[in-house]
Amino acid sequence: MAKEELSPHSGHRKRMRDRFLRDGIDSLQDHEVLELLLFYAIPRQDTNELAHRLLAKFRTLSGVFDAPIEELKRVEGIGGTTAVFLKTYPEVFRRYMGDKKKNVKRLCSYKEIGEYAQSCLFGRTREAILLVLLNSSGQILFSDIVYEGSVNAAEIYFRDLVRLASSYDAVGVVLAHNHPSGECLPSREDMLTTRMAAEALSKIDVTLVDHVIVAGEHFLSLASSQILPEVFSQEERAPKKVAERRKKKELP
C-alpha cells in the first residue's frame, strides 16, 4: 500500500483530486488550489491550514507564487523543498506559454505583438528586455531576451541593438520589457528608452515598430496607445505597413 494511502488525510485528498478532475480548477477556491498543490510537496500532512497561512501572509494566489523563496520559508510549515516547489509554478507556466508561441512565425498586428511579448516575459520576477527583429513580411528573424536587470535608458546597449538589426538585415524591431510590480504604465525612463531606440535604429533605416510593456496578464503597446506620437506614427509605422516593405527597406 502506498504511503499516502496510509495517511489519515488520504480520503480528503482523493475527494479534492476527484473534484478537480470532475469540475476543473475554477471549482476550487484559492486556498483549495494551494492545498491541492501542496499535497504533492507534503505527502503526509494536512495542508489546509498551511494554505490559509500562505494566503494570510501574501494575500492572493499570485502573491504566494511571486513571493521570494526566503519569505515563503518564513511561513510556518514551509521548508526549503516546499518553497522551491511553489516557485516552480510561475516559471513552468511561463515556459508553457513560450512553448505555445514557438510556432509563431509572423507578427502583423499590435495584438499579436503584445501576446507574443507576454508569452516570453510572463512570470519573470526580474525586469528583462525582449528584442524581436522582423523582415519586410513581418516574419520573425530573431527573438531573445537580451538583458535582465533594472531597465533604464542608460543600461540598454544601443550599439548591440543596431548591430543585431543590421546583422539580420531587419526591417522592423519590437522591444518589450516587463514590470514585475504589475503596473503597465510607462515610466519616464521607458519613454526615454523608446525615443533613444527609435533614433538609433533610424540611422540604419530600421523602424521601431513597437515597445510593449508586460505586467502579469496585461500588456501595453506604446505604439497603439499613441503615448509617443512623435515616435510611433499610426499610419506609417503600423505592423501591416512593415509587412508591405520591400527588400530595399523603404522606411520613413
C-alpha positions as MATLAB code, in Angstrom:
seq = 'MAKEELSPHSGHRKRMRDRFLRDGIDSLQDHEVLELLLFYAIPRQDTNELAHRLLAKFRTLSGVFDAPIEELKRVEGIGGTTAVFLKTYPEVFRRYMGDKKKNVKRLCSYKEIGEYAQSCLFGRTREAILLVLLNSSGQILFSDIVYEGSVNAAEIYFRDLVRLASSYDAVGVVLAHNHPSGECLPSREDMLTTRMAAEALSKIDVTLVDHVIVAGEHFLSLASSQILPEVFSQEERAPKKVAERRKKKELP';
ca = [
       0.000    0.000    0.000;
       1.367    3.455   -0.929;
       2.428    5.734    1.885;
      -0.239    8.329    1.074;
      -2.969    5.688    1.355;
      -1.946    5.137    4.967;
      -2.359    8.845    5.762;
      -5.448    9.863    7.776;
      -5.884   12.644    5.202;
      -5.876   10.329    2.175;
      -9.685   10.283    1.836;
      -9.852   14.059    1.819;
      -7.050   14.255   -0.717;
      -8.799   11.824   -3.034;
     -12.019   13.831   -2.816;
     -10.124   17.026   -3.674;
      -8.424   15.413   -6.658;
     -11.705   13.921   -7.881;
     -13.377   17.302   -7.586;
     -10.612   18.923   -9.610;
     -10.811   16.230  -12.294;
     -14.597   16.424  -12.425;
     -15.220   20.186  -12.181;
     -11.891   21.810  -13.056;
      -9.712   24.348  -11.266;
     -12.431   27.017  -11.275;
     -14.463   24.917   -8.868;
     -11.806   25.433   -6.189;
     -11.226   28.461   -4.007;
      -7.711   29.901   -3.819;
      -6.866   28.147   -0.560;
      -8.102   24.870   -2.031;
      -5.888   25.312   -5.104;
      -2.897   25.753   -2.811;
      -3.992   22.843   -0.656;
      -4.230   20.595   -3.715;
      -0.781   21.601   -4.964;
       0.786   21.140   -1.553;
      -0.428   17.528   -1.485;
       2.475   16.738   -3.817;
       5.124   18.561   -1.784;
       3.970   17.421    1.668;
       2.810   13.779    1.446;
       1.527   13.078    4.972;
       0.199   16.281    6.467;
      -2.983   18.353    6.470;
      -2.178   21.185    4.060;
      -5.418   23.144    4.557;
      -4.127   25.267    7.433;
      -0.841   25.813    5.620;
      -2.687   27.069    2.548;
      -4.627   29.534    4.718;
      -1.396   30.746    6.358;
       0.169   31.386    2.965;
      -2.824   33.408    1.785;
      -2.980   35.312    5.055;
       0.621   36.429    4.572;
       0.712   37.014    0.815;
      -2.996   37.885    0.301;
      -3.522   36.311   -3.137;
      -2.664   33.138   -5.021;
      -0.390   35.089   -7.341;
       1.170   36.749   -4.304;
       2.134   33.324   -2.967;
       3.739   32.249   -6.245;
       5.539   35.577   -6.687;
       6.886   35.732   -3.132;
      10.674   35.381   -2.684;
      11.793   31.947   -1.513;
      13.148   33.365    1.756;
       9.758   34.930    2.528;
       7.980   31.659    1.778;
      10.299   29.811    4.149;
       9.309   32.180    6.953;
       5.783   30.771    6.877;
       5.322   28.062    9.499;
       5.303   24.658    7.808;
       7.102   25.756    4.645;
      10.583   24.299    4.276;
      13.125   24.811    1.530;
      11.806   21.994   -0.645;
       8.205   23.224   -0.492;
       9.263   26.814   -1.167;
      11.118   25.725   -4.314;
       8.118   23.597   -5.319;
       5.812   26.641   -5.159;
       8.257   28.831   -7.061;
       8.357   26.419   -9.996;
       4.721   27.099  -10.924;
       5.007   30.597  -12.455;
       8.262   29.592  -14.147;
       6.752   26.445  -15.647;
       3.704   28.417  -16.790;
       5.967   30.967  -18.494;
       7.768   28.140  -20.280;
       4.387   26.668  -21.210;
       3.203   29.951  -22.729;
       6.500   30.417  -24.532;
       6.370   26.904  -25.913;
       2.894   27.537  -27.358;
       4.272   30.569  -29.168;
       7.291   28.777  -30.640;
       5.452   28.171  -33.874;
       4.626   31.867  -34.299;
       6.482   32.933  -37.423;
       4.948   36.313  -38.225;
       3.711   39.350  -36.280;
       1.405   41.598  -38.262;
      -0.762   43.331  -35.647;
      -0.259   45.071  -32.324;
      -2.387   42.407  -30.642;
      -0.144   39.638  -31.982;
       2.949   41.564  -30.907;
       1.584   42.104  -27.391;
       0.545   38.499  -26.910;
       3.883   37.261  -28.180;
       5.796   39.563  -25.828;
       3.606   38.473  -22.940;
       4.319   34.810  -23.638;
       8.062   35.499  -23.475;
       8.037   37.678  -20.358;
       5.201   36.297  -18.233;
       6.223   35.142  -14.767;
       9.659   36.750  -14.711;
      10.429   38.282  -11.329;
      13.272   40.476  -12.658;
      12.932   43.085  -15.352;
      14.018   41.791  -18.739;
      14.228   43.159  -22.278;
      12.920   41.161  -25.224;
      14.203   42.005  -28.691;
      12.316   40.828  -31.786;
      13.604   41.506  -35.296;
      11.224   41.411  -38.282;
      11.754   41.236  -42.011;
       9.751   43.020  -44.692;
       6.911   40.481  -44.378;
       6.650   40.733  -40.595;
       8.364   37.379  -40.161;
      10.464   36.858  -37.040;
      14.174   36.791  -37.821;
      15.406   36.886  -34.222;
      13.754   36.791  -30.802;
      15.509   36.606  -27.454;
      15.930   38.136  -24.015;
      18.889   40.474  -24.453;
      19.076   41.988  -20.987;
      17.967   41.224  -17.424;
      18.084   43.651  -14.525;
      16.872   47.171  -13.842;
      15.685   48.570  -17.168;
      16.508   52.175  -17.940;
      17.925   54.118  -20.834;
      21.497   54.023  -19.565;
      21.542   50.231  -19.335;
      20.241   49.325  -22.797;
      23.137   48.743  -25.145;
      22.012   50.559  -28.265;
      25.152   49.543  -30.139;
      24.127   45.904  -29.701;
      20.602   46.751  -30.806;
      21.862   48.360  -34.002;
      24.420   45.596  -34.556;
      21.813   42.834  -34.293;
      19.309   44.650  -36.500;
      21.995   45.148  -39.143;
      23.359   41.618  -38.986;
      19.889   40.119  -39.500;
      19.013   42.666  -42.200;
      15.909   43.553  -40.199;
      13.260   45.976  -41.413;
      11.381   46.326  -38.133;
      12.222   45.991  -34.443;
       9.975   45.249  -31.477;
      11.203   45.960  -27.961;
       9.380   44.645  -24.917;
      10.073   44.587  -21.215;
       8.195   43.565  -18.108;
       7.125   45.410  -14.971;
       7.218   42.849  -12.135;
       5.331   45.377   -9.989;
       2.221   44.658  -12.050;
       1.791   48.222  -13.364;
       1.617   48.677  -17.137;
       2.022   52.436  -17.300;
       5.350   53.503  -18.820;
       7.870   55.356  -16.691;
       9.861   58.381  -17.865;
      12.798   56.019  -18.363;
      10.638   53.773  -20.558;
       9.680   56.692  -22.783;
      13.256   57.976  -22.972;
      14.471   54.485  -23.862;
      11.872   54.266  -26.621;
      12.908   57.569  -28.154;
      16.599   56.657  -27.999;
      15.986   53.227  -29.562;
      13.917   54.715  -32.397;
      16.596   57.332  -33.068;
      19.415   54.786  -33.086;
      17.536   52.482  -35.454;
      16.505   55.266  -37.811;
      20.177   55.862  -38.600;
      20.304   52.440  -40.279;
      16.833   52.742  -41.866;
      15.137   50.335  -39.462;
      11.726   51.057  -37.935;
      10.927   50.666  -34.252;
       7.532   49.039  -34.719;
       6.515   48.902  -31.063;
       7.665   48.933  -27.456;
       5.492   46.684  -25.295;
       5.258   46.750  -21.515;
       4.142   43.471  -19.945;
       2.688   43.343  -16.437;
       1.344   39.928  -15.479;
      -1.673   39.094  -17.610;
      -1.798   42.602  -19.092;
       0.317   44.395  -21.659;
       0.524   47.902  -23.106;
       1.600   48.729  -26.653;
       3.178   52.175  -26.744;
       2.628   52.310  -30.497;
      -1.097   51.543  -30.490;
      -1.755   53.684  -27.392;
      -0.289   56.769  -29.132;
       1.591   57.708  -25.962;
       4.595   58.761  -28.094;
       3.089   60.032  -31.369;
       6.405   61.614  -32.344;
       7.977   58.133  -32.290;
       5.123   55.950  -33.491;
       3.036   57.185  -36.406;
      -0.085   55.030  -36.712;
      -0.147   55.380  -40.480;
       3.498   54.816  -41.288;
       4.730   52.516  -38.536;
       1.878   50.056  -38.033;
       2.849   46.359  -38.328;
       0.823   45.959  -41.505;
       2.909   48.699  -43.102;
       6.121   46.955  -42.102;
       4.799   43.806  -43.758;
       4.417   45.755  -47.015;
       8.059   46.878  -47.164;
      10.263   45.522  -49.908;
      13.874   44.433  -49.648;
      15.100   47.975  -50.237;
      13.815   48.977  -46.763;
      11.779   51.976  -47.930;
      11.210   53.230  -44.408;
      10.186   56.691  -43.168;
];
